[in-house]
CSV table of C-alpha atoms in Angstrom, one decimal:
chain,number,residue,atom,x,y,z
A,299,UNK,CA,-7.6,1.7,-31.7
A,300,UNK,CA,-5.3,-0.9,-33.2
A,301,UNK,CA,-3.4,-2.7,-30.5
A,302,UNK,CA,0.2,-4.2,-30.6
A,303,UNK,CA,0.1,-8.0,-29.5
A,304,UNK,CA,3.0,-8.9,-27.3
A,305,UNK,CA,3.8,-12.6,-27.6
A,306,UNK,CA,6.4,-13.6,-25.0
A,307,UNK,CA,4.4,-15.6,-22.4
A,308,UNK,CA,3.6,-19.3,-22.8
A,309,UNK,CA,0.8,-19.3,-20.3
A,310,UNK,CA,-1.7,-17.2,-18.6
A,311,UNK,CA,-0.9,-13.5,-17.8
A,312,UNK,CA,-1.1,-12.6,-14.2
A,313,UNK,CA,-0.1,-8.9,-14.0
A,314,UNK,CA,0.8,-6.0,-16.1
A,315,UNK,CA,2.4,-2.9,-14.7
A,316,UNK,CA,3.9,0.2,-16.0
A,317,UNK,CA,6.9,1.9,-14.0
A,318,UNK,CA,6.4,5.4,-12.8
A,319,UNK,CA,7.6,7.2,-15.8
A,320,UNK,CA,5.3,5.1,-18.0
A,321,UNK,CA,8.3,4.1,-20.4
A,322,UNK,CA,8.6,0.5,-19.5
A,323,UNK,CA,5.9,-2.3,-19.2
A,324,UNK,CA,6.4,-5.2,-16.8
A,325,UNK,CA,4.4,-8.3,-17.2
A,326,UNK,CA,4.0,-11.6,-15.1
A,327,UNK,CA,2.7,-14.9,-16.1
A,328,UNK,CA,2.3,-18.5,-14.9
A,329,UNK,CA,5.1,-19.6,-17.1
A,330,UNK,CA,7.5,-18.4,-14.2
A,331,UNK,CA,9.4,-15.8,-16.3
A,332,UNK,CA,8.6,-12.0,-15.8
A,333,UNK,CA,9.2,-9.8,-18.6
A,334,UNK,CA,10.0,-6.0,-19.5
A,335,UNK,CA,8.9,-4.4,-22.6
A,336,UNK,CA,9.3,-0.9,-24.2
A,337,UNK,CA,5.9,0.8,-23.7
A,338,UNK,CA,6.2,2.8,-26.8
A,339,UNK,CA,6.7,0.1,-29.2
A,340,UNK,CA,6.1,-3.3,-27.6
A,341,UNK,CA,9.6,-4.4,-28.0
A,342,UNK,CA,10.8,-7.0,-25.4
A,343,UNK,CA,13.8,-5.8,-23.6
A,344,UNK,CA,14.5,-8.7,-21.3
A,345,UNK,CA,13.3,-11.4,-18.8
A,346,UNK,CA,14.0,-12.2,-15.1
A,347,UNK,CA,15.0,-15.8,-15.1
A,348,UNK,CA,15.1,-17.9,-11.8
A,349,UNK,CA,11.7,-18.6,-10.4
A,350,UNK,CA,10.2,-22.1,-10.4
A,351,UNK,CA,6.5,-21.1,-9.9
A,352,UNK,CA,3.8,-18.9,-11.1
A,353,UNK,CA,4.6,-15.1,-10.6
A,354,UNK,CA,1.7,-13.5,-8.8
A,355,UNK,CA,2.9,-10.1,-8.4
A,356,UNK,CA,5.7,-7.6,-9.2
A,357,UNK,CA,6.7,-4.1,-8.2
A,358,UNK,CA,9.3,-1.8,-9.7
A,359,UNK,CA,10.9,1.1,-7.5
A,360,UNK,CA,10.5,4.7,-8.2
A,361,UNK,CA,13.5,5.1,-10.5
A,362,UNK,CA,13.2,1.7,-12.2
A,363,UNK,CA,16.5,0.5,-10.6
A,364,UNK,CA,15.2,-2.6,-8.9
A,365,UNK,CA,12.3,-5.0,-9.4
A,366,UNK,CA,10.5,-7.3,-6.8
A,367,UNK,CA,8.7,-10.5,-7.8
A,368,UNK,CA,6.3,-12.6,-5.7
A,369,UNK,CA,6.0,-16.4,-6.8
A,370,UNK,CA,4.3,-19.6,-6.0
A,371,UNK,CA,7.6,-21.3,-5.5
A,372,UNK,CA,7.6,-19.7,-1.9
A,373,UNK,CA,10.1,-17.0,-2.8
A,374,UNK,CA,10.2,-13.3,-3.2
A,375,UNK,CA,13.1,-12.1,-5.4
A,376,UNK,CA,15.0,-8.8,-5.8
A,377,UNK,CA,16.4,-8.1,-9.3
A,378,UNK,CA,18.5,-5.6,-11.0
A,379,UNK,CA,16.1,-4.0,-13.3
A,380,UNK,CA,18.6,-3.3,-16.1
A,381,UNK,CA,20.6,-6.3,-16.1
A,382,UNK,CA,18.1,-8.9,-15.1
A,383,UNK,CA,20.5,-10.3,-12.4
A,384,UNK,CA,18.9,-11.7,-9.2
A,385,UNK,CA,20.3,-9.7,-6.5
A,386,UNK,CA,18.7,-11.8,-3.6
A,387,UNK,CA,16.0,-14.5,-3.0
A,388,UNK,CA,13.8,-14.2,0.2
A,389,UNK,CA,12.5,-17.7,1.3
A,390,UNK,CA,8.8,-17.8,2.7
A,391,UNK,CA,6.9,-20.7,4.3
A,392,UNK,CA,4.1,-20.6,1.7
A,393,UNK,CA,3.3,-19.2,-1.8
A,394,UNK,CA,3.9,-15.6,-2.0
A,395,UNK,CA,0.8,-13.8,-3.3
A,396,UNK,CA,1.9,-10.1,-3.3
A,397,UNK,CA,4.8,-7.8,-3.0
A,398,UNK,CA,5.2,-4.0,-2.7
A,399,UNK,CA,7.9,-1.5,-2.3
A,400,UNK,CA,7.9,1.1,0.6
A,401,UNK,CA,8.3,4.7,-0.1
A,402,UNK,CA,11.8,5.3,-0.5
A,403,UNK,CA,12.6,1.8,-1.7
A,404,UNK,CA,14.7,0.8,1.3
A,405,UNK,CA,12.2,-1.9,2.4
A,406,UNK,CA,9.3,-4.0,1.0
A,407,UNK,CA,6.5,-6.0,2.1
A,408,UNK,CA,5.3,-9.5,1.0
A,409,UNK,CA,2.1,-11.4,1.6
A,410,UNK,CA,2.2,-15.2,1.6
A,411,UNK,CA,-0.5,-18.0,1.8
A,412,UNK,CA,-0.9,-20.5,4.6
A,413,UNK,CA,1.0,-23.7,4.2
A,414,UNK,CA,0.4,-26.9,6.3
A,415,UNK,CA,-0.5,-25.5,9.8
A,416,UNK,CA,1.3,-22.2,9.4
A,417,UNK,CA,-1.1,-19.1,8.7
A,418,UNK,CA,-0.8,-16.6,6.1
A,419,UNK,CA,1.8,-13.9,6.8
A,420,UNK,CA,2.6,-10.4,6.0
A,421,UNK,CA,6.4,-9.9,6.1
A,422,UNK,CA,8.5,-6.7,5.7
A,423,UNK,CA,12.2,-6.8,4.6
A,424,UNK,CA,15.0,-4.2,5.0
A,425,UNK,CA,16.9,-3.8,1.5
A,426,UNK,CA,18.6,-0.3,1.8
A,427,UNK,CA,20.1,0.5,-1.6
A,428,UNK,CA,23.4,1.8,-0.2
A,429,UNK,CA,24.0,-1.5,1.5
A,430,UNK,CA,25.8,-4.6,0.0
A,431,UNK,CA,23.1,-7.1,-0.9
A,432,UNK,CA,25.0,-10.0,0.8
A,433,UNK,CA,24.4,-8.1,4.1
A,434,UNK,CA,20.6,-8.3,3.6
A,435,UNK,CA,18.9,-10.6,6.1
A,436,UNK,CA,17.0,-13.6,4.9
A,437,UNK,CA,14.5,-13.2,7.6
A,438,UNK,CA,11.9,-10.4,7.7
A,439,UNK,CA,12.1,-7.6,10.2
A,440,UNK,CA,8.4,-7.8,11.0
A,441,UNK,CA,6.0,-10.6,10.5
A,442,UNK,CA,2.3,-10.0,10.9
A,443,UNK,CA,0.2,-13.3,11.1
A,444,UNK,CA,-3.0,-13.3,9.4
A,445,UNK,CA,-5.7,-14.8,11.8
A,446,UNK,CA,-8.3,-17.3,10.9
A,447,UNK,CA,-11.9,-16.5,10.0
A,448,UNK,CA,-14.7,-17.0,12.6
A,449,UNK,CA,-15.2,-20.5,10.9
A,450,UNK,CA,-11.7,-21.6,11.5
A,451,UNK,CA,-10.6,-21.3,8.0
A,452,UNK,CA,-7.6,-19.7,6.8
A,453,UNK,CA,-8.1,-16.2,5.2
A,454,UNK,CA,-5.6,-15.5,2.5
A,455,UNK,CA,-4.3,-12.1,1.6
A,456,UNK,CA,-4.6,-11.0,-2.1
A,457,UNK,CA,-2.7,-7.7,-2.4
A,458,UNK,CA,-0.5,-5.6,-0.2
A,459,UNK,CA,0.6,-2.0,-0.6
A,460,UNK,CA,2.2,0.7,1.4
A,461,UNK,CA,0.3,3.9,1.8
A,462,UNK,CA,1.7,7.4,1.6
A,463,UNK,CA,4.8,8.1,3.6
A,464,UNK,CA,4.7,4.4,4.8
A,465,UNK,CA,2.0,5.5,7.3
A,466,UNK,CA,0.3,2.1,6.9
A,467,UNK,CA,0.3,-1.4,5.2
A,468,UNK,CA,-3.0,-1.8,3.0
A,469,UNK,CA,-3.9,-5.4,2.7
A,470,UNK,CA,-6.8,-7.1,0.9
A,471,UNK,CA,-8.3,-10.6,1.5
A,472,UNK,CA,-10.1,-13.4,-0.2
A,473,UNK,CA,-13.2,-12.8,2.0
A,474,UNK,CA,-13.7,-9.3,0.9
A,475,UNK,CA,-12.1,-7.5,3.7
A,476,UNK,CA,-9.6,-4.7,3.8
A,477,UNK,CA,-7.2,-4.1,6.7
A,478,UNK,CA,-4.7,-1.5,7.5
A,479,UNK,CA,-1.6,-2.4,9.7
A,480,UNK,CA,1.2,-0.4,11.3
A,481,UNK,CA,4.3,-1.2,9.4
A,482,UNK,CA,6.3,-0.6,12.5
A,483,UNK,CA,4.6,-2.7,15.1
A,484,UNK,CA,2.3,-4.8,13.0
A,485,UNK,CA,-0.9,-3.6,15.1
A,486,UNK,CA,-4.0,-3.9,13.1
A,487,UNK,CA,-5.4,-0.1,12.7
A,488,UNK,CA,-8.7,-0.6,10.9
A,489,UNK,CA,-10.8,-3.1,9.0
A,490,UNK,CA,-13.6,-2.8,6.5
A,491,UNK,CA,-15.6,-5.3,4.7
A,492,UNK,CA,-15.7,-3.9,1.1
A,493,UNK,CA,-17.1,-6.9,-0.8
A,494,UNK,CA,-19.0,-10.2,-0.3
A,495,UNK,CA,-16.4,-12.2,-2.2
A,496,UNK,CA,-12.7,-12.3,-3.0
A,497,UNK,CA,-10.9,-9.0,-3.8
A,498,UNK,CA,-8.9,-10.0,-6.8
A,499,UNK,CA,-6.8,-6.9,-7.3
A,500,UNK,CA,-6.6,-3.3,-6.0
A,501,UNK,CA,-5.2,-0.3,-7.8
A,502,UNK,CA,-4.4,3.1,-6.6
A,503,UNK,CA,-4.2,6.5,-8.6
A,504,UNK,CA,-0.6,8.0,-8.9
A,505,UNK,CA,-1.1,10.2,-5.8
A,506,UNK,CA,-2.6,7.2,-3.7
A,507,UNK,CA,-5.7,9.5,-2.7
A,508,UNK,CA,-8.0,7.1,-4.3
A,509,UNK,CA,-8.2,3.3,-4.9
A,510,UNK,CA,-10.3,0.8,-6.8
A,511,UNK,CA,-11.1,-2.7,-5.9
A,512,UNK,CA,-11.9,-5.7,-8.5
A,513,UNK,CA,-13.9,-8.5,-6.8
A,514,UNK,CA,-15.4,-11.8,-7.8
A,515,UNK,CA,-18.8,-10.6,-6.6
A,516,UNK,CA,-19.2,-8.9,-10.1
A,517,UNK,CA,-18.5,-5.3,-8.7
A,518,UNK,CA,-15.6,-2.8,-8.5
A,519,UNK,CA,-15.7,-0.1,-6.0
A,520,UNK,CA,-14.0,3.3,-5.6
A,521,UNK,CA,-12.7,4.3,-2.2
A,522,UNK,CA,-11.2,7.3,-0.6
A,523,UNK,CA,-7.8,6.4,0.9
A,524,UNK,CA,-7.7,8.8,3.8
A,525,UNK,CA,-11.0,7.7,5.7
A,526,UNK,CA,-11.8,4.5,3.6
A,527,UNK,CA,-15.2,6.1,2.5
A,528,UNK,CA,-17.0,4.3,-0.1
A,529,UNK,CA,-17.5,6.6,-3.1
A,530,UNK,CA,-18.7,4.7,-6.2
A,531,UNK,CA,-19.7,1.2,-7.4
A,532,UNK,CA,-19.3,-0.1,-10.9
A,533,UNK,CA,-21.6,-3.2,-11.6
A,534,UNK,CA,-21.0,-5.8,-14.2
A,535,UNK,CA,-22.4,-9.3,-14.9
A,536,UNK,CA,-19.2,-11.3,-14.6
A,537,UNK,CA,-16.3,-11.6,-12.1
A,538,UNK,CA,-14.0,-8.5,-12.2
A,539,UNK,CA,-10.3,-9.5,-12.1
A,540,UNK,CA,-8.7,-6.1,-12.4
A,541,UNK,CA,-9.7,-2.4,-12.4
A,542,UNK,CA,-7.5,0.8,-12.9
A,543,UNK,CA,-8.1,4.4,-12.6
A,544,UNK,CA,-7.1,6.9,-15.5
A,545,UNK,CA,-4.8,9.6,-14.6
A,546,UNK,CA,-5.9,12.1,-17.3
A,547,UNK,CA,-9.6,11.3,-17.6
A,548,UNK,CA,-12.5,10.5,-15.2
A,549,UNK,CA,-12.6,7.1,-16.4
A,550,UNK,CA,-12.3,3.6,-14.9
A,551,UNK,CA,-11.2,0.5,-16.8
A,552,UNK,CA,-12.5,-2.9,-15.8
A,553,UNK,CA,-11.4,-6.3,-17.0
A,554,UNK,CA,-12.7,-9.8,-16.1
A,555,UNK,CA,-14.9,-12.5,-17.7
A,556,UNK,CA,-16.3,-15.8,-17.2
A,557,UNK,CA,-14.1,-18.2,-15.0
A,558,UNK,CA,-11.1,-19.7,-16.7
A,559,UNK,CA,-12.3,-23.3,-16.1
A,560,UNK,CA,-15.3,-22.6,-18.4
A,561,UNK,CA,-13.7,-20.8,-21.1
A,562,UNK,CA,-13.0,-23.8,-23.4
A,563,UNK,CA,-16.8,-24.2,-23.9
A,564,UNK,CA,-17.5,-20.6,-24.7
A,565,UNK,CA,-17.2,-18.5,-27.7
A,566,UNK,CA,-15.1,-15.1,-27.2
A,567,UNK,CA,-18.2,-13.0,-27.7
A,568,UNK,CA,-20.2,-15.0,-25.1
A,569,UNK,CA,-17.7,-15.1,-22.4
A,570,UNK,CA,-17.5,-11.3,-22.5
A,571,UNK,CA,-13.6,-11.0,-22.4
A,572,UNK,CA,-13.4,-7.4,-23.1
A,573,UNK,CA,-12.2,-4.3,-21.4
A,574,UNK,CA,-15.0,-2.2,-20.1
A,575,UNK,CA,-14.9,1.6,-19.8
A,576,UNK,CA,-17.0,3.3,-16.9
A,577,UNK,CA,-17.3,7.0,-16.1
A,578,UNK,CA,-15.7,7.5,-12.7
A,579,UNK,CA,-18.4,9.9,-11.4
A,580,UNK,CA,-21.5,8.8,-13.0
A,581,UNK,CA,-20.7,5.1,-12.8
A,582,UNK,CA,-22.1,4.6,-16.4
A,583,UNK,CA,-20.4,2.2,-18.9
A,584,UNK,CA,-19.8,3.9,-22.2
A,585,UNK,CA,-17.5,1.6,-24.2
A,586,UNK,CA,-15.8,-1.7,-24.6
A,587,UNK,CA,-12.7,-2.9,-26.2
A,588,UNK,CA,-12.7,-6.7,-27.4
A,589,UNK,CA,-9.8,-8.8,-28.7
A,590,UNK,CA,-8.9,-11.4,-26.0
A,591,UNK,CA,-9.9,-15.2,-26.1
A,592,UNK,CA,-10.0,-15.5,-22.3
A,593,UNK,CA,-10.9,-13.7,-19.1
A,594,UNK,CA,-8.7,-10.4,-18.7
A,595,UNK,CA,-6.6,-11.1,-15.6
A,596,UNK,CA,-4.6,-7.8,-15.7
A,597,UNK,CA,-5.0,-4.3,-16.6
A,598,UNK,CA,-2.5,-1.3,-16.6
A,599,UNK,CA,-2.9,2.2,-17.8
A,600,UNK,CA,0.1,4.5,-18.7
A,601,UNK,CA,0.5,7.3,-16.3
A,602,UNK,CA,0.5,9.6,-19.3
A,603,UNK,CA,-3.0,8.3,-20.2
A,604,UNK,CA,-2.2,7.6,-23.9
A,605,UNK,CA,-2.2,3.9,-23.7
A,606,UNK,CA,-3.1,0.8,-21.7
A,607,UNK,CA,-2.1,-2.8,-21.6
A,608,UNK,CA,-4.4,-5.7,-20.9
A,609,UNK,CA,-3.1,-9.3,-20.2
A,610,UNK,CA,-5.4,-12.4,-20.3
A,611,UNK,CA,-5.9,-16.1,-19.8
A,612,UNK,CA,-5.1,-16.6,-23.5
A,613,UNK,CA,-1.3,-15.8,-22.7
A,614,UNK,CA,-1.4,-12.5,-24.8
A,615,UNK,CA,-0.7,-8.9,-23.7
A,616,UNK,CA,-2.5,-6.3,-25.8
A,617,UNK,CA,-1.0,-2.9,-25.8
A,618,UNK,CA,-3.6,-0.4,-26.8
A,619,UNK,CA,-2.8,3.3,-27.9
A,620,UNK,CA,-5.8,5.6,-27.6
A,621,UNK,CA,-7.3,7.2,-30.6
A,622,UNK,CA,-7.1,11.0,-31.0
A,623,UNK,CA,-11.1,11.0,-30.9
A,624,UNK,CA,-10.8,9.3,-27.4
A,625,UNK,CA,-8.0,11.7,-26.1
A,626,UNK,CA,-10.1,14.8,-27.3
A,627,UNK,CA,-13.3,13.5,-26.1
A,628,UNK,CA,-15.0,15.6,-23.5
A,629,UNK,CA,-17.4,13.7,-21.1
A,630,UNK,CA,-20.8,15.1,-21.2
A,631,UNK,CA,-22.6,16.2,-18.0
A,632,UNK,CA,-25.8,14.1,-17.7
A,633,UNK,CA,-28.0,17.1,-17.1
A,634,UNK,CA,-26.8,18.8,-20.4
A,635,UNK,CA,-27.1,15.5,-22.3
A,636,UNK,CA,-30.8,15.2,-21.0
A,637,UNK,CA,-31.5,18.7,-22.2
A,638,UNK,CA,-30.1,18.1,-25.6
A,639,UNK,CA,-32.3,15.1,-25.9
A,640,UNK,CA,-35.4,16.9,-24.9
A,641,UNK,CA,-34.6,19.6,-27.5
A,642,UNK,CA,-34.4,17.1,-30.2
A,643,UNK,CA,-37.6,15.5,-29.1
A,644,UNK,CA,-39.5,18.9,-29.2
A,645,UNK,CA,-38.1,19.8,-32.8
């Protein structure tokens, strides 16, 4: 599996994301400039220039017409996907940590950190595509204030996603909690504690029936979206920064590594900066892909299941195309594998 190395960012990668059709790859970095690449060849098609801080998150709409970015410069921006033109900037009180389109792409949600005495906030903005962008309001339609923890400390949101049919807003937190909010009233619908430490990233399958978390507590967990039932746990020996679900195989990809502040004292092989492949059902690790020289911060798998992209603290994106042997591989059933091993031993 020979990767294509995408060299377009000057600082650490924070996010990689494919569009719905899988022909475009969007990347975000601490260098303030999100980029878009051709997923097939790794050719850079353009950049979205204007932010003055780290890009923590981005989202592209269903038909790849408009792009949203969330930045540490306390703004979320709406862009024309094709031209790179900034349609509108939405100011926030604190750094914007996450952004997500609602189904239908007529509104979006952001999650911003606390700033000074202001708590963190989930905000919902209306941006109908058939309206003139100059008519879009600077202020959100709805603000949901994030309460402090029992110890009085601010709890920061880390990811925000609209669930199917915009029935609920799904928000993850740095204390390991997951909350569902009503996107119309802002009422809290449900809360579970999935992890002991920060949830770095959450990813859904294409149908949004399953989601997987990536946490600093060295685990990644698979949940059912409908009832938030915990299904599987994938254990590692390092913080997990991102995890994705394959659309075509029962496989999970995990990325992480030793914390960035300790990286300069560690060799690549010791820091464990590889993508790890787990079987979704059996929770077994069956392979790794090496190459990065820093913790993997971002993973994305193409909806067609033919390739995946990883972005790391080293500032590079590696675009991997799966070998035919992987694509043709059939996953062994553990009972059958055990019977084969027993047969070999008796011969």
